[in-house]
PDB file of C-alpha atoms and ligand atoms in Angstrom:
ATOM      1  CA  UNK A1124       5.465  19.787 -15.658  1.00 73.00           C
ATOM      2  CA  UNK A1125       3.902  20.340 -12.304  1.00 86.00           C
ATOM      3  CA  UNK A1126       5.098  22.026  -9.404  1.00 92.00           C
ATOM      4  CA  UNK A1127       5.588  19.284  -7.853  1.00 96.00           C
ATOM      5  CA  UNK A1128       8.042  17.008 -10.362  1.00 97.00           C
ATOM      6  CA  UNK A1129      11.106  19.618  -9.587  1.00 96.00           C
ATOM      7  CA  UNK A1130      11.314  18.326  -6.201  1.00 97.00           C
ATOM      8  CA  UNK A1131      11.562  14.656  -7.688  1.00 98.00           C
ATOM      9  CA  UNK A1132      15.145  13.513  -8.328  1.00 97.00           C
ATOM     10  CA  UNK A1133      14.285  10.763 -11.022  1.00 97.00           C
ATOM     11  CA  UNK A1134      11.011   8.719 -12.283  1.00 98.00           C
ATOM     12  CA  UNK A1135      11.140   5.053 -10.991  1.00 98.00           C
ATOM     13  CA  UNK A1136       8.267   4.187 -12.298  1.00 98.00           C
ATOM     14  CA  UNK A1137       5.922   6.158 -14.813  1.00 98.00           C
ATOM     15  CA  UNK A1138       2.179   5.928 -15.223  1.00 98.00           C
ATOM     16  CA  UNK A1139       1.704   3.412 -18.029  1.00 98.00           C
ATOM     17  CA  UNK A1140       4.596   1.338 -16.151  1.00 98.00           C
ATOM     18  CA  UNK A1141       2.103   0.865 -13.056  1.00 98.00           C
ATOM     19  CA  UNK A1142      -1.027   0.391 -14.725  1.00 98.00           C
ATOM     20  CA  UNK A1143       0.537  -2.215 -17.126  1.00 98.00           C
ATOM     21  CA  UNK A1144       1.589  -3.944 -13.605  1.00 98.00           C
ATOM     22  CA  UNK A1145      -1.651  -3.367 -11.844  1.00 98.00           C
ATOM     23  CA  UNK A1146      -3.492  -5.136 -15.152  1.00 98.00           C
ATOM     24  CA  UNK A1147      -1.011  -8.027 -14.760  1.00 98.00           C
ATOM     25  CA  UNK A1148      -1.498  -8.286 -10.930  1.00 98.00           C
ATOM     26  CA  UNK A1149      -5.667  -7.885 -11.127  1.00 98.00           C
ATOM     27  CA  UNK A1150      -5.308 -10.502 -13.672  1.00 98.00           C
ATOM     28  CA  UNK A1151      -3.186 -12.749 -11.463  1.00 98.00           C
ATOM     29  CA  UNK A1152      -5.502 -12.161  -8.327  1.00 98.00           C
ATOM     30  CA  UNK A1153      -8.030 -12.480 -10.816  1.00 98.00           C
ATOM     31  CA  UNK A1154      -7.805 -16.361 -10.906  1.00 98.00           C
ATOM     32  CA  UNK A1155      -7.058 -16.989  -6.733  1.00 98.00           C
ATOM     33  CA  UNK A1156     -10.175 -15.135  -5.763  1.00 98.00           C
ATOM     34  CA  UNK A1157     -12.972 -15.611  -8.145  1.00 97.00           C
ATOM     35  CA  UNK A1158     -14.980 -18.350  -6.272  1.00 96.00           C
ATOM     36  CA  UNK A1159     -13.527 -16.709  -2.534  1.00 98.00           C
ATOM     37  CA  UNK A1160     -15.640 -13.528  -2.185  1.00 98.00           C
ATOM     38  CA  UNK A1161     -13.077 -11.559  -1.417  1.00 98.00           C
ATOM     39  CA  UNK A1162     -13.133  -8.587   0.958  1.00 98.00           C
ATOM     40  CA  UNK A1163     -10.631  -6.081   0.152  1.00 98.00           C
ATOM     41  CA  UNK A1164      -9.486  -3.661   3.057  1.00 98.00           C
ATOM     42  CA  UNK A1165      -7.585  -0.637   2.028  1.00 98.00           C
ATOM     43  CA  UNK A1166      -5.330   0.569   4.831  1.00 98.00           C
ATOM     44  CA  UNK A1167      -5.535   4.811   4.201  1.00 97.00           C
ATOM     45  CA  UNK A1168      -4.155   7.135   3.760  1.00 96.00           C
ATOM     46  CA  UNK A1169      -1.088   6.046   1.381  1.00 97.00           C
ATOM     47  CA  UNK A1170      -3.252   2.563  -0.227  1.00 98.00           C
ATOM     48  CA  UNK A1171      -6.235   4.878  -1.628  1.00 98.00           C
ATOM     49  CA  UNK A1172      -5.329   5.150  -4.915  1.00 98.00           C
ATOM     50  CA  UNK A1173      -3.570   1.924  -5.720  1.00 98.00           C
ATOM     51  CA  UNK A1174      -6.886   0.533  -4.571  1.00 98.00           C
ATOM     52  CA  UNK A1175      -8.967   2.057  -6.484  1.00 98.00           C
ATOM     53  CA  UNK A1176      -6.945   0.673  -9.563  1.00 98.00           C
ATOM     54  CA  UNK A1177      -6.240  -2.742  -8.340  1.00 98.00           C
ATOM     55  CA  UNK A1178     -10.100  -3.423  -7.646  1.00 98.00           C
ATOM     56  CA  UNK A1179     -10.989  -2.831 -10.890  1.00 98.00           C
ATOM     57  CA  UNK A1180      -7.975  -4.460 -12.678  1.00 98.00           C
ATOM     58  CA  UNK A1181      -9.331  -7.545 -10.352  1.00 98.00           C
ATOM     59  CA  UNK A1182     -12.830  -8.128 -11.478  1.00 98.00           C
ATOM     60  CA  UNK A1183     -14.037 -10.585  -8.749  1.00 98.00           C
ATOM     61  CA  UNK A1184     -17.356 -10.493  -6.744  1.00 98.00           C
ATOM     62  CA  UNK A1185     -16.305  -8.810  -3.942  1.00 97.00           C
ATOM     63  CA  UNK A1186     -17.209  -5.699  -1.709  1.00 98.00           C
ATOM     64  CA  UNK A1187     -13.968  -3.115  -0.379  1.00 98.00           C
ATOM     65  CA  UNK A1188     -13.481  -1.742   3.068  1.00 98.00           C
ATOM     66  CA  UNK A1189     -11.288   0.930   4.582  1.00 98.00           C
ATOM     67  CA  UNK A1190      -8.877   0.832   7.793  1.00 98.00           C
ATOM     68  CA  UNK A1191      -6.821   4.431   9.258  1.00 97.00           C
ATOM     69  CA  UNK A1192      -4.292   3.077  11.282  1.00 95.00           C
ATOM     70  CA  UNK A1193      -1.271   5.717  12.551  1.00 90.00           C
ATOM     71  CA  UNK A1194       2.180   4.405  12.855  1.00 81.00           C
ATOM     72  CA  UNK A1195       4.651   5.937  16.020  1.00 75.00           C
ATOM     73  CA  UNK A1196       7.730   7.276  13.801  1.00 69.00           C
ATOM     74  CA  UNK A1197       8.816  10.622  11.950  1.00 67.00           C
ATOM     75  CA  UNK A1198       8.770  10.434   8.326  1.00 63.00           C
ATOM     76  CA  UNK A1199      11.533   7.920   7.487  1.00 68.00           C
ATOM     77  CA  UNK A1200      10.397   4.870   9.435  1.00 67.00           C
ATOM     78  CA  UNK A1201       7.857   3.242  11.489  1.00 66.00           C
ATOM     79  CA  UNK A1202       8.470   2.136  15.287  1.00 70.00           C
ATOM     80  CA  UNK A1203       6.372  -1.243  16.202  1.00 75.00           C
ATOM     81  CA  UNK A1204       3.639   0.365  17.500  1.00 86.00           C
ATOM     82  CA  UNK A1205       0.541   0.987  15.898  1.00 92.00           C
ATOM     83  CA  UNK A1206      -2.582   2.260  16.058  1.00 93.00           C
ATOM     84  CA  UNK A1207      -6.070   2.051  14.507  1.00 96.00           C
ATOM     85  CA  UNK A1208      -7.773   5.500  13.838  1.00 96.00           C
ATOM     86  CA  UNK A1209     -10.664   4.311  11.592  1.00 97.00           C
ATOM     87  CA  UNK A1210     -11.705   0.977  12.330  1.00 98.00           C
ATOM     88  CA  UNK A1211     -13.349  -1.443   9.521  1.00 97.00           C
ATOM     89  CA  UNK A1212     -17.263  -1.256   9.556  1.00 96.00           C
ATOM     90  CA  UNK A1213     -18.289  -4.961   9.214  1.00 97.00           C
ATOM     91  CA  UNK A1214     -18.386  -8.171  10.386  1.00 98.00           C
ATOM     92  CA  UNK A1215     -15.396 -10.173   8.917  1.00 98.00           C
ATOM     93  CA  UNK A1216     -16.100 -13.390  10.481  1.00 98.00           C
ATOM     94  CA  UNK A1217     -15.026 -16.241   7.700  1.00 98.00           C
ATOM     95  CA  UNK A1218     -13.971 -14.010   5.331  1.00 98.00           C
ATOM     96  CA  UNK A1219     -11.465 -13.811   2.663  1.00 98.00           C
ATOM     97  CA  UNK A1220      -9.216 -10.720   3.684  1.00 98.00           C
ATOM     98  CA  UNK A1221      -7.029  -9.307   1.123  1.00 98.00           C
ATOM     99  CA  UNK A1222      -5.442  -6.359   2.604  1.00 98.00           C
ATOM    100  CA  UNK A1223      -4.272  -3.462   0.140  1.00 98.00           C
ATOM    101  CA  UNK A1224      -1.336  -1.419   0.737  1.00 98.00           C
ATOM    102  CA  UNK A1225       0.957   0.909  -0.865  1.00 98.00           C
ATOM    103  CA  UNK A1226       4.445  -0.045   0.601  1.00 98.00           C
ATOM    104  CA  UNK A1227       5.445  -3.158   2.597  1.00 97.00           C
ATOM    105  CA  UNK A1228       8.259  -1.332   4.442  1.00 95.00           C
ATOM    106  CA  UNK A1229       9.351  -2.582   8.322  1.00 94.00           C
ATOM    107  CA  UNK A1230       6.395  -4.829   8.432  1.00 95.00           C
ATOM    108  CA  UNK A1231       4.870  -3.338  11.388  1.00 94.00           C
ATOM    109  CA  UNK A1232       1.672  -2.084  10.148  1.00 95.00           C
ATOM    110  CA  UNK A1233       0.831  -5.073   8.032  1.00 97.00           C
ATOM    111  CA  UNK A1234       2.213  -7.941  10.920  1.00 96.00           C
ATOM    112  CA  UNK A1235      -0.381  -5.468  13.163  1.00 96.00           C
ATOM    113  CA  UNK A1236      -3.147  -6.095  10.594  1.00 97.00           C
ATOM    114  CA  UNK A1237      -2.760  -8.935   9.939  1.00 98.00           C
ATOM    115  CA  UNK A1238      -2.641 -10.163  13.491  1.00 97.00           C
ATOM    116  CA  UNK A1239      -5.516  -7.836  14.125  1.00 98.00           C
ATOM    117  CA  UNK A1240      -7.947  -9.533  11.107  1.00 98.00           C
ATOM    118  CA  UNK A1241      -7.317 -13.080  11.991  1.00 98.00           C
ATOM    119  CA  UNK A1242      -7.686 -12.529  15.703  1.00 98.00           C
ATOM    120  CA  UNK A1243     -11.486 -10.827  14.353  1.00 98.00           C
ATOM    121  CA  UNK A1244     -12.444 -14.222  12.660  1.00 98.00           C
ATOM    122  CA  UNK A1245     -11.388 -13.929   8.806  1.00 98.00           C
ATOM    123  CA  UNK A1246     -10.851 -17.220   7.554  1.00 98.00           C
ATOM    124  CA  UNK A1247      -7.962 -15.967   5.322  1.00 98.00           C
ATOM    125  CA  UNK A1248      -5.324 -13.019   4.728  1.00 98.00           C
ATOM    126  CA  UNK A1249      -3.700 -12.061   1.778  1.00 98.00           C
ATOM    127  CA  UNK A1250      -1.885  -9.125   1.634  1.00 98.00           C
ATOM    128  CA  UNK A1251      -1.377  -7.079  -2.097  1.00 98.00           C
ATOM    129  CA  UNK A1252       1.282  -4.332  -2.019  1.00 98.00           C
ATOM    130  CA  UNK A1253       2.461  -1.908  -4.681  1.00 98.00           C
ATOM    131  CA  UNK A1254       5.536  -1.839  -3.298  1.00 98.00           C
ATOM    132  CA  UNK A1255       8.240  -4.336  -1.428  1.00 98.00           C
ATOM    133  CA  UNK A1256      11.291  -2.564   0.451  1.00 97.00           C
ATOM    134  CA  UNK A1257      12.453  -5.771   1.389  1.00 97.00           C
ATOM    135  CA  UNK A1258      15.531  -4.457   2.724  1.00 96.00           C
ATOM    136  CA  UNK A1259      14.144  -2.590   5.478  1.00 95.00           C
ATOM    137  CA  UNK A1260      11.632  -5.864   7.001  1.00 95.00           C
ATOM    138  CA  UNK A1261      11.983  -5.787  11.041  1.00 94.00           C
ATOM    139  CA  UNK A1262       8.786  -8.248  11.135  1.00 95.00           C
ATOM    140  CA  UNK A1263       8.508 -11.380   9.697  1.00 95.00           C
ATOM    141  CA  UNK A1264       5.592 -10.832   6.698  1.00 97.00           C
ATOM    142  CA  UNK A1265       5.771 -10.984   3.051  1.00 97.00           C
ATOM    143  CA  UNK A1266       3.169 -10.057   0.434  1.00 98.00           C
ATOM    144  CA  UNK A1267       1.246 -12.566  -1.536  1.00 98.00           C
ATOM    145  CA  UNK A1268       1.166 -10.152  -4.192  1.00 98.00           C
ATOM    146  CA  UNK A1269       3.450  -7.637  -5.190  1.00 98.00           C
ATOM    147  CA  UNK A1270       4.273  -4.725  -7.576  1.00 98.00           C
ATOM    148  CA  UNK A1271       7.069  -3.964  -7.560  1.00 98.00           C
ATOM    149  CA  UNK A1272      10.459  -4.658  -5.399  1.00 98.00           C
ATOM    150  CA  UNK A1273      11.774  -1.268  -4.715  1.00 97.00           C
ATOM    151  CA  UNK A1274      15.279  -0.421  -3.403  1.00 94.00           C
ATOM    152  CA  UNK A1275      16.000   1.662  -0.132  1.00 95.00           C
ATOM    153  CA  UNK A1276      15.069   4.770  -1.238  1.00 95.00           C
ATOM    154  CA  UNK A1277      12.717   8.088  -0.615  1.00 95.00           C
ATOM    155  CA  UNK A1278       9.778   7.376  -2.603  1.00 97.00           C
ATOM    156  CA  UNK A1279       6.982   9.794  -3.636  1.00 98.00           C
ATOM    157  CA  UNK A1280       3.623   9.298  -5.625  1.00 98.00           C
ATOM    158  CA  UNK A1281       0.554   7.624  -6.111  1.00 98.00           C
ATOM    159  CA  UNK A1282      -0.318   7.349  -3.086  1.00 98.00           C
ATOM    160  CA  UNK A1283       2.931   7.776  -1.118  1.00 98.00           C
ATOM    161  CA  UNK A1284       3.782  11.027   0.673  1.00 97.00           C
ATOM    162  CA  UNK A1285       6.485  13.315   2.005  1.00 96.00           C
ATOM    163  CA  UNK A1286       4.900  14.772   5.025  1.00 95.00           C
ATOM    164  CA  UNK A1287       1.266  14.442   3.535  1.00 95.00           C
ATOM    165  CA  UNK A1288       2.414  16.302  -0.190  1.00 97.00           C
ATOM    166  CA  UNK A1289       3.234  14.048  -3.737  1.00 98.00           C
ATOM    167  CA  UNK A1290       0.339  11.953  -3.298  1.00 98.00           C
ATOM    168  CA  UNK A1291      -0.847  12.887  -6.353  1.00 98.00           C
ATOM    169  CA  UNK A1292       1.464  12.795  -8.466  1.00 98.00           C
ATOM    170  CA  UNK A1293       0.951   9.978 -11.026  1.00 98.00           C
ATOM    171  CA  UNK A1294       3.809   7.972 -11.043  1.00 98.00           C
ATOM    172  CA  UNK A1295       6.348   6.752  -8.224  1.00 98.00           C
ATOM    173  CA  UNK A1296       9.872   8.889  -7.785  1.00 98.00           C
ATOM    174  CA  UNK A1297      12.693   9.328  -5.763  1.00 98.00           C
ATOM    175  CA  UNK A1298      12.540  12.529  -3.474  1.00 97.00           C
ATOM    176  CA  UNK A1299      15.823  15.149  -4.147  1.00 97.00           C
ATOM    177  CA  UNK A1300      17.663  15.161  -0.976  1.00 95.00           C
ATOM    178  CA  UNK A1301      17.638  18.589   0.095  1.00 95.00           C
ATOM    179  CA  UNK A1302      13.484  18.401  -0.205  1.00 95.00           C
ATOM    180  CA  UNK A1303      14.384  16.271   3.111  1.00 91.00           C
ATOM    181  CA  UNK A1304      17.438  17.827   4.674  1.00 88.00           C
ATOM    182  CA  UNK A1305      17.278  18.749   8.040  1.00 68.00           C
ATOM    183  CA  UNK A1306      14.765  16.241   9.365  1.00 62.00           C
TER     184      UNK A1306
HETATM  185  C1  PRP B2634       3.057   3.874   5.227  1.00 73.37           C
HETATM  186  C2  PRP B2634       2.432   2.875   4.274  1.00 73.37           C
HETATM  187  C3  PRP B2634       2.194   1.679   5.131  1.00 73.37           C
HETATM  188  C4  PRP B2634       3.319   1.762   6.146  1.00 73.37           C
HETATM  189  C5  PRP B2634       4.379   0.804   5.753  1.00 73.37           C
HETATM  190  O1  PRP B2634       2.047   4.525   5.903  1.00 73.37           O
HETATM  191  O2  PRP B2634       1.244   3.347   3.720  1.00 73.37           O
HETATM  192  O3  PRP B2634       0.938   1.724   5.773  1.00 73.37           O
HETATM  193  O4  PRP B2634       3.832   3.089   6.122  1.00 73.37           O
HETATM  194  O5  PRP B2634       5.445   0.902   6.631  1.00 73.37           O
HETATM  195  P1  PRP B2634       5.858  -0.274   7.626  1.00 73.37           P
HETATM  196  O6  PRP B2634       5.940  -1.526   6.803  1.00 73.37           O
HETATM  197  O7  PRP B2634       7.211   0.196   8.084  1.00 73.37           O
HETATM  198  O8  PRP B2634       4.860  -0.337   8.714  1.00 73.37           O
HETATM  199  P2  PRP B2634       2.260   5.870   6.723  1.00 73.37           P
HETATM  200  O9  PRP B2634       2.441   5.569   8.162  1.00 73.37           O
HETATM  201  O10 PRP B2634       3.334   6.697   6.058  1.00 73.37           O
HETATM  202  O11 PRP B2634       0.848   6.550   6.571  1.00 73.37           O
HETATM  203  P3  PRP B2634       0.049   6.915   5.217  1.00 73.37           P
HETATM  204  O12 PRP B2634      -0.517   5.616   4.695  1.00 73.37           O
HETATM  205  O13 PRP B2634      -1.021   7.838   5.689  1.00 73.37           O
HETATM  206  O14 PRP B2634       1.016   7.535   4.252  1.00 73.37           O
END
């Protein structure tokens, strides 16, 4: 046990649970993007380490990219506006864009994105997200490829954080309550 698991209220999923899913979904992207070229764009800071799985689980010709974008909100939800931080480095003119996330939550960031890529020239945009919270959409966008569907709750872990902290823990919980209370 870590430090850090005492604050976590139960495991939703565990290590070998994502990687089994991550294999599955490379293998599944696997087959739509081997002649495409792909460009995958990893939107930091919550996406880092799914993508560094899901690339390799995906073994396609392809090169990666990173976007920072910061989202107006406190810690429990996004407003609609959003803003890069860290722009992408190349030219993505005719491109096939498959944008890597860690949650799909309101939308906003990823309607943003994607709005933002195609208005830059990509010829496509896919989006691949560990996690759907499909309950909480305010925007009108759906992943092409998805983890998991995850209920309304305060998730931790790989990759997703509670005011910065749990990113690295290895699996995906549910934050205890009183971690929270008071915000
Ligand atoms: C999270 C997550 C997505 C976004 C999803 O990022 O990584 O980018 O929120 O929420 P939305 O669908 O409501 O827009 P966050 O702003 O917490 O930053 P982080 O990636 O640095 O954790």
């Amino acid at each position: 046990m870590g430090m850090m698991d005492q604050d976590i209220l139960k495991v939703l999923y565990s290590e070998e649970q994502i990687a089994q899913r991550i294999r599955d979904l490379g293998a599944e992207m696997y087959e739509d993007l081997k002649d495409k070229d792909p460009l995958f764009i990893s939107v930091l800071r919550g996406a880092f380490i799914f993508m560094a799985d899901i690339v390799r689980a995906c073994q396609v010709k392809s090169d990666v990219e990173f976007i920072a974008v910061s989202s107006y909100g406190n810690a429990f939800s996004t407003t609609g506006a959003v803003k890069i931080t860290h722009d992408i480095q190349q030219d993505i003119t005719g491109r096939n864009l498959v944008v890597i996330e860690d949650i799909l939550d309101s939308g906003n960031t990823l309607h943003f994105l994607k709005q933002y890529f195609i208005t830059k020239g990509a010829a496509s945009v896919s989006i691949c997200t560990l996690l759907d919270k499909p309950s909480r959409r305010a925007k009108a966008i759906q992943a092409d490829y998805i983890g998991f569907v995850v209920p309304d709750e305060f998730v931790v872990g790989y990759g997703l954080d509670y005011c910065q902290k749990y990113r690295n823990l290895p699996y995906i919980g549910v934050l205890k309550p009183e971690v929270y209370q008071g915000e």
